[in-house]
mmCIF file of C-alpha atoms in Angstrom:
data_model
loop_
_atom_site.group_PDB
_atom_site.id
_atom_site.type_symbol
_atom_site.label_atom_id
_atom_site.label_comp_id
_atom_site.label_asym_id
_atom_site.label_seq_id
_atom_site.Cartn_x
_atom_site.Cartn_y
_atom_site.Cartn_z
ATOM 1 C CA MET A 21 13.952 -9.115 17.784
ATOM 2 C CA LYS A 22 17.144 -9.132 15.742
ATOM 3 C CA ASN A 23 17.674 -11.404 12.760
ATOM 4 C CA GLY A 24 19.073 -14.828 13.500
ATOM 5 C CA ASN A 25 17.185 -17.794 14.905
ATOM 6 C CA LEU A 26 14.003 -15.798 15.502
ATOM 7 C CA GLU A 27 11.922 -18.768 16.612
ATOM 8 C CA HIS A 28 14.520 -19.739 19.220
ATOM 9 C CA LEU A 29 14.814 -16.167 20.503
ATOM 10 C CA VAL A 30 11.051 -15.767 20.789
ATOM 11 C CA ASN A 31 10.636 -19.101 22.563
ATOM 12 C CA THR A 32 13.447 -18.252 24.995
ATOM 13 C CA ALA A 33 11.842 -14.919 25.835
ATOM 14 C CA LEU A 34 8.419 -16.514 26.274
ATOM 15 C CA GLY A 35 9.965 -19.031 28.636
ATOM 16 C CA ILE A 36 11.222 -16.164 30.788
ATOM 17 C CA ILE A 37 7.874 -14.351 31.083
ATOM 18 C CA LYS A 38 5.980 -17.613 31.799
ATOM 19 C CA LYS A 39 2.746 -16.228 30.323
ATOM 20 C CA ASP A 40 0.857 -16.918 27.143
ATOM 21 C CA PRO A 41 1.515 -14.181 24.570
ATOM 22 C CA ARG A 42 -1.335 -12.205 23.027
ATOM 23 C CA HIS A 43 0.349 -12.308 19.608
ATOM 24 C CA VAL A 44 3.503 -13.884 18.147
ATOM 25 C CA TYR A 45 5.124 -12.429 15.007
ATOM 26 C CA ASN A 46 7.593 -14.067 12.650
ATOM 27 C CA PHE A 47 7.545 -12.792 9.067
ATOM 28 C CA GLY A 48 9.967 -11.221 6.642
ATOM 29 C CA GLY A 49 12.782 -10.992 9.206
ATOM 30 C CA PHE A 50 10.499 -9.381 11.803
ATOM 31 C CA GLY A 51 10.150 -11.496 14.942
ATOM 32 C CA GLY A 52 8.599 -10.767 18.302
ATOM 33 C CA PHE A 53 5.520 -11.050 20.482
ATOM 34 C CA ALA A 54 3.013 -9.054 22.524
ATOM 35 C CA ALA A 55 2.515 -10.028 26.152
ATOM 36 C CA ASP A 56 1.904 -8.690 29.643
ATOM 37 C CA MET A 57 4.954 -8.727 31.923
ATOM 38 C CA SER A 58 6.310 -7.295 35.160
ATOM 39 C CA ASP A 59 8.844 -4.465 35.323
ATOM 40 C CA SER A 60 11.527 -6.894 36.473
ATOM 41 C CA THR A 61 10.864 -9.245 33.560
ATOM 42 C CA LEU A 62 10.922 -6.297 31.168
ATOM 43 C CA ALA A 63 14.311 -5.232 32.502
ATOM 44 C CA LEU A 64 15.641 -8.781 32.131
ATOM 45 C CA LEU A 65 14.436 -9.156 28.545
ATOM 46 C CA ARG A 66 16.067 -5.866 27.574
ATOM 47 C CA THR A 67 19.449 -7.323 28.556
ATOM 48 C CA MET A 68 19.108 -10.288 26.182
ATOM 49 C CA PRO A 69 21.555 -9.971 23.244
ATOM 50 C CA GLY A 70 18.924 -10.939 20.678
ATOM 51 C CA VAL A 71 16.429 -8.247 21.703
ATOM 52 C CA GLU A 72 16.523 -5.151 19.479
ATOM 53 C CA TYR A 73 13.820 -3.143 21.256
ATOM 54 C CA ILE A 74 10.779 -3.452 23.515
ATOM 55 C CA GLU A 75 8.044 -0.851 23.530
ATOM 56 C CA GLN A 76 4.734 -0.475 25.335
ATOM 57 C CA ASP A 77 1.629 -1.415 23.402
ATOM 58 C CA ALA A 78 -0.593 1.519 22.421
ATOM 59 C CA ILE A 79 -4.169 2.180 21.411
ATOM 60 C CA VAL A 80 -4.758 2.983 17.748
ATOM 61 C CA LYS A 81 -7.925 4.435 16.219
ATOM 62 C CA ALA A 82 -9.459 4.709 12.753
ATOM 63 C CA ASN A 83 -8.903 8.122 11.186
ATOM 64 C CA LEU A 84 -11.976 9.489 10.020
ATOM 65 C CA GLY A 85 3.484 18.160 -15.115
ATOM 66 C CA GLU A 86 3.086 16.013 -18.225
ATOM 67 C CA VAL A 87 -0.035 13.973 -17.862
ATOM 68 C CA GLN A 88 0.532 10.220 -18.107
ATOM 69 C CA HIS A 89 -2.180 7.969 -19.542
ATOM 70 C CA LEU A 90 -2.788 4.245 -19.777
ATOM 71 C CA GLU A 91 -3.184 2.543 -23.139
ATOM 72 C CA LYS A 92 -6.777 2.775 -24.313
ATOM 73 C CA LYS A 93 -8.509 -0.600 -24.095
ATOM 74 C CA ALA A 94 -12.149 -1.206 -23.087
ATOM 75 C CA TYR A 95 -13.015 1.974 -21.226
ATOM 76 C CA VAL A 96 -16.486 2.416 -19.759
ATOM 77 C CA THR A 97 -18.116 5.393 -18.057
ATOM 78 C CA GLN A 98 -20.108 5.369 -14.827
ATOM 79 C CA SER A 99 -22.417 8.378 -14.876
ATOM 80 C CA SER A 100 -23.256 10.286 -11.675
ATOM 81 C CA SER A 101 -20.375 8.735 -9.751
ATOM 82 C CA THR A 102 -19.008 9.982 -6.444
ATOM 83 C CA TRP A 103 -16.898 13.100 -6.810
ATOM 84 C CA GLY A 104 -13.836 11.146 -5.699
ATOM 85 C CA LEU A 105 -14.125 8.564 -8.476
ATOM 86 C CA ALA A 106 -14.737 11.306 -11.018
ATOM 87 C CA ARG A 107 -11.720 13.251 -9.792
ATOM 88 C CA ILE A 108 -9.234 10.383 -10.050
ATOM 89 C CA SER A 109 -10.284 9.665 -13.642
ATOM 90 C CA HIS A 110 -9.965 13.221 -14.971
ATOM 91 C CA VAL A 111 -7.050 15.640 -15.124
ATOM 92 C CA SER A 112 -9.231 18.617 -14.194
ATOM 93 C CA ARG A 113 -12.000 18.800 -11.609
ATOM 94 C CA GLY A 114 -15.667 19.256 -12.433
ATOM 95 C CA SER A 115 -16.629 15.942 -14.001
ATOM 96 C CA THR A 116 -19.456 13.895 -12.476
ATOM 97 C CA SER A 117 -18.586 10.604 -14.189
ATOM 98 C CA TYR A 118 -16.001 7.892 -13.548
ATOM 99 C CA THR A 119 -14.189 6.589 -16.630
ATOM 100 C CA TYR A 120 -12.225 3.369 -16.218
ATOM 101 C CA ASP A 121 -11.070 0.267 -18.061
ATOM 102 C CA ASP A 122 -13.457 -2.655 -17.716
ATOM 103 C CA SER A 123 -10.671 -4.877 -16.326
ATOM 104 C CA ALA A 124 -11.472 -3.003 -13.080
ATOM 105 C CA GLY A 125 -8.975 -4.805 -10.851
ATOM 106 C CA ALA A 126 -9.917 -8.320 -11.962
ATOM 107 C CA ASN A 127 -7.669 -11.110 -10.623
ATOM 108 C CA THR A 128 -6.361 -8.956 -7.766
ATOM 109 C CA CYS A 129 -6.833 -9.078 -3.995
ATOM 110 C CA SER A 130 -7.167 -6.083 -1.661
ATOM 111 C CA TYR A 131 -6.699 -6.483 2.094
ATOM 112 C CA VAL A 132 -8.458 -4.063 4.452
ATOM 113 C CA ILE A 133 -6.672 -3.874 7.834
ATOM 114 C CA ASP A 134 -9.352 -2.001 9.766
ATOM 115 C CA THR A 135 -12.618 -2.566 11.689
ATOM 116 C CA GLY A 136 -13.643 -5.474 9.467
ATOM 117 C CA ILE A 137 -16.036 -5.528 6.512
ATOM 118 C CA TYR A 138 -19.800 -6.023 6.427
ATOM 119 C CA THR A 139 -19.328 -8.723 3.810
ATOM 120 C CA ALA A 140 -23.059 -9.297 3.200
ATOM 121 C CA HIS A 141 -23.437 -5.865 1.600
ATOM 122 C CA THR A 142 -24.889 -6.329 -1.891
ATOM 123 C CA GLU A 143 -22.400 -3.759 -3.227
ATOM 124 C CA PHE A 144 -19.596 -6.316 -2.809
ATOM 125 C CA GLY A 145 -21.307 -8.903 -4.999
ATOM 126 C CA GLY A 146 -19.884 -11.813 -3.021
ATOM 127 C CA ARG A 147 -16.288 -10.605 -3.471
ATOM 128 C CA ALA A 148 -15.752 -9.683 0.213
ATOM 129 C CA THR A 149 -14.443 -12.252 2.707
ATOM 130 C CA PHE A 150 -13.727 -12.004 6.434
ATOM 131 C CA LEU A 151 -10.198 -13.343 6.838
ATOM 132 C CA ALA A 152 -8.955 -12.798 10.411
ATOM 133 C CA ASN A 153 -9.727 -11.001 13.685
ATOM 134 C CA PHE A 154 -6.967 -9.507 15.834
ATOM 135 C CA ALA A 155 -9.197 -6.958 17.600
ATOM 136 C CA GLY A 156 -9.904 -9.335 20.478
ATOM 137 C CA ASP A 157 -13.667 -8.724 20.433
ATOM 138 C CA GLY A 158 -14.772 -12.131 19.147
ATOM 139 C CA SER A 159 -16.962 -10.578 16.453
ATOM 140 C CA ASN A 160 -16.096 -11.545 12.896
ATOM 141 C CA THR A 161 -17.871 -8.639 11.248
ATOM 142 C CA ASP A 162 -17.641 -4.855 11.156
ATOM 143 C CA GLY A 163 -19.366 -3.275 14.154
ATOM 144 C CA ASN A 164 -18.126 0.231 13.368
ATOM 145 C CA GLY A 165 -18.552 0.928 9.652
ATOM 146 C CA HIS A 166 -15.126 2.409 8.942
ATOM 147 C CA GLY A 167 -13.680 -0.740 7.369
ATOM 148 C CA THR A 168 -16.801 -1.321 5.292
ATOM 149 C CA HIS A 169 -16.594 2.261 3.999
ATOM 150 C CA VAL A 170 -12.920 1.790 3.100
ATOM 151 C CA ALA A 171 -13.660 -1.501 1.340
ATOM 152 C CA GLY A 172 -16.466 0.164 -0.587
ATOM 153 C CA THR A 173 -14.164 2.836 -1.967
ATOM 154 C CA ILE A 174 -11.611 0.213 -2.943
ATOM 155 C CA GLY A 175 -13.913 -2.168 -4.724
ATOM 156 C CA SER A 176 -17.699 -1.896 -4.365
ATOM 157 C CA ASN A 177 -19.882 -1.995 -7.462
ATOM 158 C CA THR A 178 -21.048 1.629 -7.256
ATOM 159 C CA TYR A 179 -18.528 3.450 -5.062
ATOM 160 C CA GLY A 180 -15.360 1.486 -5.817
ATOM 161 C CA VAL A 181 -12.276 2.226 -7.881
ATOM 162 C CA ALA A 182 -11.496 -1.429 -8.697
ATOM 163 C CA LYS A 183 -14.927 -2.970 -9.070
ATOM 164 C CA LYS A 184 -13.706 -6.536 -9.648
ATOM 165 C CA THR A 185 -10.996 -6.864 -6.986
ATOM 166 C CA LYS A 186 -11.518 -9.403 -4.209
ATOM 167 C CA LEU A 187 -11.752 -7.830 -0.750
ATOM 168 C CA TYR A 188 -10.394 -9.446 2.418
ATOM 169 C CA ALA A 189 -11.090 -8.151 5.924
ATOM 170 C CA ILE A 190 -8.331 -8.310 8.537
ATOM 171 C CA LYS A 191 -9.934 -6.888 11.665
ATOM 172 C CA VAL A 192 -7.604 -5.039 14.057
ATOM 173 C CA LEU A 193 -10.014 -2.389 15.415
ATOM 174 C CA ASP A 194 -13.203 -3.018 17.408
ATOM 175 C CA ALA A 195 -16.687 -1.514 17.147
ATOM 176 C CA SER A 196 -15.500 1.711 18.791
ATOM 177 C CA GLY A 197 -12.775 2.048 16.155
ATOM 178 C CA SER A 198 -10.065 1.255 18.703
ATOM 179 C CA GLY A 199 -7.376 -1.399 18.815
ATOM 180 C CA THR A 200 -3.760 -1.870 19.797
ATOM 181 C CA ASN A 201 -0.441 -1.610 18.024
ATOM 182 C CA SER A 202 0.076 -5.302 18.763
ATOM 183 C CA GLY A 203 -3.189 -6.113 17.020
ATOM 184 C CA VAL A 204 -2.238 -4.038 13.983
ATOM 185 C CA ILE A 205 1.141 -5.783 13.788
ATOM 186 C CA ALA A 206 -0.597 -9.158 14.067
ATOM 187 C CA GLY A 207 -2.866 -8.136 11.209
ATOM 188 C CA MET A 208 0.159 -7.350 9.057
ATOM 189 C CA ASN A 209 1.631 -10.745 9.966
ATOM 190 C CA TYR A 210 -1.262 -12.692 8.260
ATOM 191 C CA SER A 211 6.027 3.743 16.749
ATOM 192 C CA THR A 212 9.065 1.491 15.749
ATOM 193 C CA ALA A 213 7.363 -1.864 15.795
ATOM 194 C CA VAL A 214 4.493 -0.765 13.542
ATOM 195 C CA ASN A 215 6.940 0.680 11.003
ATOM 196 C CA SER A 216 9.032 -2.501 11.089
ATOM 197 C CA ALA A 217 5.974 -4.648 10.452
ATOM 198 C CA ALA A 218 4.875 -2.385 7.600
ATOM 199 C CA ALA A 219 8.323 -2.486 6.011
ATOM 200 C CA ASN A 220 8.419 -6.275 6.139
ATOM 201 C CA VAL A 221 4.992 -6.543 4.517
ATOM 202 C CA VAL A 222 6.324 -4.447 1.625
ATOM 203 C CA ASN A 223 9.549 -6.467 1.502
ATOM 204 C CA ALA A 224 7.406 -9.594 1.189
ATOM 205 C CA GLY A 225 5.970 -8.193 -2.053
ATOM 206 C CA VAL A 226 2.738 -6.558 -0.864
ATOM 207 C CA PHE A 227 1.897 -2.980 -1.882
ATOM 208 C CA LEU A 228 0.853 -1.131 1.282
ATOM 209 C CA ALA A 229 -1.010 2.188 1.144
ATOM 210 C CA VAL A 230 -1.464 3.964 4.489
ATOM 211 C CA ALA A 231 -3.254 7.103 5.637
ATOM 212 C CA ALA A 232 -1.098 10.140 6.394
ATOM 213 C CA GLY A 233 -3.259 10.990 9.419
ATOM 214 C CA ASN A 234 -5.841 13.607 10.343
ATOM 215 C CA GLU A 235 -4.013 15.927 12.744
ATOM 216 C CA ALA A 236 -2.992 18.628 10.225
ATOM 217 C CA VAL A 237 0.680 18.106 11.142
ATOM 218 C CA ASP A 238 3.778 16.740 9.450
ATOM 219 C CA ALA A 239 3.266 13.011 8.856
ATOM 220 C CA ALA A 240 6.933 12.316 9.633
ATOM 221 C CA ASN A 241 6.004 11.578 13.254
ATOM 222 C CA SER A 242 3.112 9.198 12.490
ATOM 223 C CA SER A 243 3.284 5.394 12.264
ATOM 224 C CA PRO A 244 3.137 3.624 9.911
ATOM 225 C CA ALA A 245 2.874 6.666 7.602
ATOM 226 C CA SER A 246 6.498 7.583 8.313
ATOM 227 C CA GLU A 247 7.849 4.199 7.150
ATOM 228 C CA PRO A 248 9.624 5.031 3.844
ATOM 229 C CA THR A 249 8.675 1.815 2.039
ATOM 230 C CA VAL A 250 4.901 2.252 2.363
ATOM 231 C CA TYR A 251 2.849 4.536 0.097
ATOM 232 C CA THR A 252 1.497 7.366 2.251
ATOM 233 C CA VAL A 253 -1.691 9.172 1.227
ATOM 234 C CA GLY A 254 -2.935 12.663 2.091
ATOM 235 C CA ALA A 255 -6.450 13.998 1.473
ATOM 236 C CA THR A 256 -7.950 16.662 -0.791
ATOM 237 C CA ASP A 257 -11.414 18.208 -1.097
ATOM 238 C CA SER A 258 -13.676 18.718 -4.104
ATOM 239 C CA THR A 259 -12.212 22.178 -4.784
ATOM 240 C CA ASP A 260 -8.708 20.728 -5.220
ATOM 241 C CA LYS A 261 -7.447 22.006 -1.882
ATOM 242 C CA LEU A 262 -5.532 20.041 0.730
ATOM 243 C CA ALA A 263 -8.103 18.876 3.285
ATOM 244 C CA SER A 264 -7.989 21.020 6.421
ATOM 245 C CA PHE A 265 -7.329 17.964 8.597
ATOM 246 C CA SER A 266 -4.801 16.167 6.371
ATOM 247 C CA ASN A 267 -1.266 15.534 7.530
ATOM 248 C CA TYR A 268 1.393 16.650 5.066
ATOM 249 C CA GLY A 269 5.159 16.774 4.491
ATOM 250 C CA THR A 270 7.877 15.063 2.507
ATOM 251 C CA ILE A 271 6.765 11.622 3.667
ATOM 252 C CA VAL A 272 3.386 11.985 1.878
ATOM 253 C CA ASP A 273 3.686 10.240 -1.495
ATOM 254 C CA ILE A 274 0.378 11.158 -3.119
ATOM 255 C CA LEU A 275 -2.935 12.931 -2.521
ATOM 256 C CA ALA A 276 -6.464 11.655 -3.175
ATOM 257 C CA PRO A 277 -10.088 12.663 -2.507
ATOM 258 C CA GLY A 278 -10.868 12.395 1.203
ATOM 259 C CA VAL A 279 -13.612 14.899 2.094
ATOM 260 C CA SER A 280 -17.323 13.984 2.067
ATOM 261 C CA ILE A 281 -16.770 10.575 0.487
ATOM 262 C CA LEU A 282 -19.881 8.441 -0.072
ATOM 263 C CA SER A 283 -19.385 4.688 0.286
ATOM 264 C CA THR A 284 -20.783 1.473 1.745
ATOM 265 C CA TRP A 285 -21.816 1.169 5.396
ATOM 266 C CA LEU A 286 -23.227 -1.350 7.858
ATOM 267 C CA ASN A 287 -26.411 -3.341 7.230
ATOM 268 C CA GLY A 288 -26.391 -2.659 3.508
ATOM 269 C CA GLY A 289 -26.443 1.121 3.852
ATOM 270 C CA THR A 290 -24.212 4.005 2.808
ATOM 271 C CA ASN A 291 -22.538 6.867 4.638
ATOM 272 C CA THR A 292 -20.597 10.016 3.782
ATOM 273 C CA ILE A 293 -17.478 10.621 5.897
ATOM 274 C CA SER A 294 -14.098 12.333 5.637
ATOM 275 C CA GLY A 295 -10.478 11.546 6.472
ATOM 276 C CA THR A 296 -7.157 10.462 5.036
ATOM 277 C CA SER A 297 -8.606 6.980 5.612
ATOM 278 C CA MET A 298 -11.113 7.863 2.884
ATOM 279 C CA ALA A 299 -8.349 9.076 0.561
ATOM 280 C CA THR A 300 -6.214 5.959 1.034
ATOM 281 C CA PRO A 301 -8.721 3.438 -0.409
ATOM 282 C CA HIS A 302 -8.903 5.505 -3.599
ATOM 283 C CA VAL A 303 -5.177 4.789 -3.969
ATOM 284 C CA THR A 304 -5.467 1.152 -2.860
ATOM 285 C CA GLY A 305 -8.229 0.629 -5.398
ATOM 286 C CA LEU A 306 -6.156 2.385 -8.033
ATOM 287 C CA ALA A 307 -3.233 0.059 -7.267
ATOM 288 C CA ALA A 308 -5.491 -2.975 -7.790
ATOM 289 C CA TYR A 309 -6.853 -1.364 -10.968
ATOM 290 C CA ILE A 310 -3.351 -0.905 -12.407
ATOM 291 C CA LEU A 311 -2.313 -4.453 -11.475
ATOM 292 C CA GLY A 312 -5.412 -5.817 -13.186
ATOM 293 C CA PHE A 313 -4.780 -3.626 -16.231
ATOM 294 C CA GLU A 314 -1.001 -3.908 -16.648
ATOM 295 C CA GLY A 315 -0.060 -7.071 -14.762
ATOM 296 C CA LYS A 316 2.019 -7.966 -11.743
ATOM 297 C CA ARG A 317 4.788 -5.656 -10.518
ATOM 298 C CA THR A 318 6.758 -5.103 -7.307
ATOM 299 C CA PRO A 319 5.518 -2.688 -4.608
ATOM 300 C CA ALA A 320 8.280 -0.242 -5.546
ATOM 301 C CA ALA A 321 7.393 -0.425 -9.237
ATOM 302 C CA LEU A 322 3.698 -0.011 -8.479
ATOM 303 C CA SER A 323 4.417 3.000 -6.265
ATOM 304 C CA SER A 324 6.488 4.502 -9.056
ATOM 305 C CA ARG A 325 3.698 3.863 -11.564
ATOM 306 C CA LEU A 326 1.117 5.580 -9.358
ATOM 307 C CA THR A 327 3.414 8.566 -8.961
ATOM 308 C CA THR A 328 4.128 8.759 -12.689
ATOM 309 C CA LEU A 329 0.427 8.621 -13.555
ATOM 310 C CA SER A 330 -0.566 11.227 -10.961
ATOM 311 C CA THR A 331 -1.833 14.644 -12.010
ATOM 312 C CA LYS A 332 0.764 17.256 -11.100
ATOM 313 C CA ASN A 333 0.392 20.739 -9.595
ATOM 314 C CA LYS A 334 -3.399 20.895 -9.284
ATOM 315 C CA ILE A 335 -3.782 21.085 -5.497
ATOM 316 C CA THR A 336 -3.690 24.376 -3.585
ATOM 317 C CA GLY A 337 -2.993 25.015 0.088
ATOM 318 C CA LEU A 338 -0.015 22.668 0.198
ATOM 319 C CA PRO A 339 3.022 23.321 2.387
ATOM 320 C CA SER A 340 6.075 23.659 0.154
ATOM 321 C CA SER A 341 7.479 20.359 1.431
ATOM 322 C CA THR A 342 4.490 18.322 0.199
ATOM 323 C CA LYS A 343 4.462 16.741 -3.264
ATOM 324 C CA ASN A 344 1.706 18.136 -5.493
ATOM 325 C CA TYR A 345 0.648 14.755 -6.900
ATOM 326 C CA LEU A 346 -3.044 13.853 -7.210
ATOM 327 C CA ALA A 347 -4.045 10.235 -7.850
ATOM 328 C CA PHE A 348 -5.123 9.597 -11.471
ATOM 329 C CA ASN A 349 -6.126 6.394 -13.242
ATOM 330 C CA GLY A 350 -4.624 7.291 -16.618
ATOM 331 C CA ASN A 351 -7.938 7.739 -18.465
ATOM 332 C CA PRO A 352 -6.807 8.479 -22.064
ATOM 333 C CA SER A 353 -9.617 10.977 -22.602
ATOM 334 C CA GLY A 354 -8.405 12.831 -19.518
#
């Protein structure tokens, strides 16, 4: 709904449909709701002057140059790390160790909008909390594994980029990995509508990294990847090639490891899976790492910092329209 008295507009519309809404949104200038309604009610609501757009809910699924450095402080090395962690801490591929500053994302929070997190996993060391469930399944845990894997890459003890960040689960996808656009939007509150919600999260001061998608097409037609204010992530493999499944294009801001990524899984286990959803938590973790290392900054400034730090012109197989930027943590020893 358009800016103005959003609460009044939403309440007026809800009075017309005479049904309880599934979700109500009112944040950062983005107001609206998700509800079932008849065709006649839909037509009536579209004539209201305060209504900007109405769209049908949809099912969403989990998608399986000069080198810049950070100031040298208390760097430590994790031997025999995952290839993804090793890659983002070295300018050239081939290393098997992850080098990072011991601040490791301390005093930061990372929100995982996904299938939930198996918070009891010992790899999280008590830093993972289940925050909210918008999947509609009544289960306040991860029944799929995808969200737990993502959280592990962001901040687990062994597989994580930012090993001291606090992890919060906002569940919008069920055990099958499915959910709705309305659930995703509700998750962002604690297509056009998804992009609007994403933009308002960023405008509220939250850095938002999103997966480019796994269809091997231009990401310009994917939501929320196509929203300009979010930080969109494509995937690479261990040979420094664009992953065969990764979406691409001008809308992709950065690339990160996303093929055969080992991370946490359900019931205290681990799993190796691939996808731009595996690349994105490398960048989310890196964002938390930089915030813990350098201090608070706006989403735009953090995006710019990630881009500046990135390793340039190392990835092959890229369409000419795609930026050749690979995520890098600024390790001074390169």
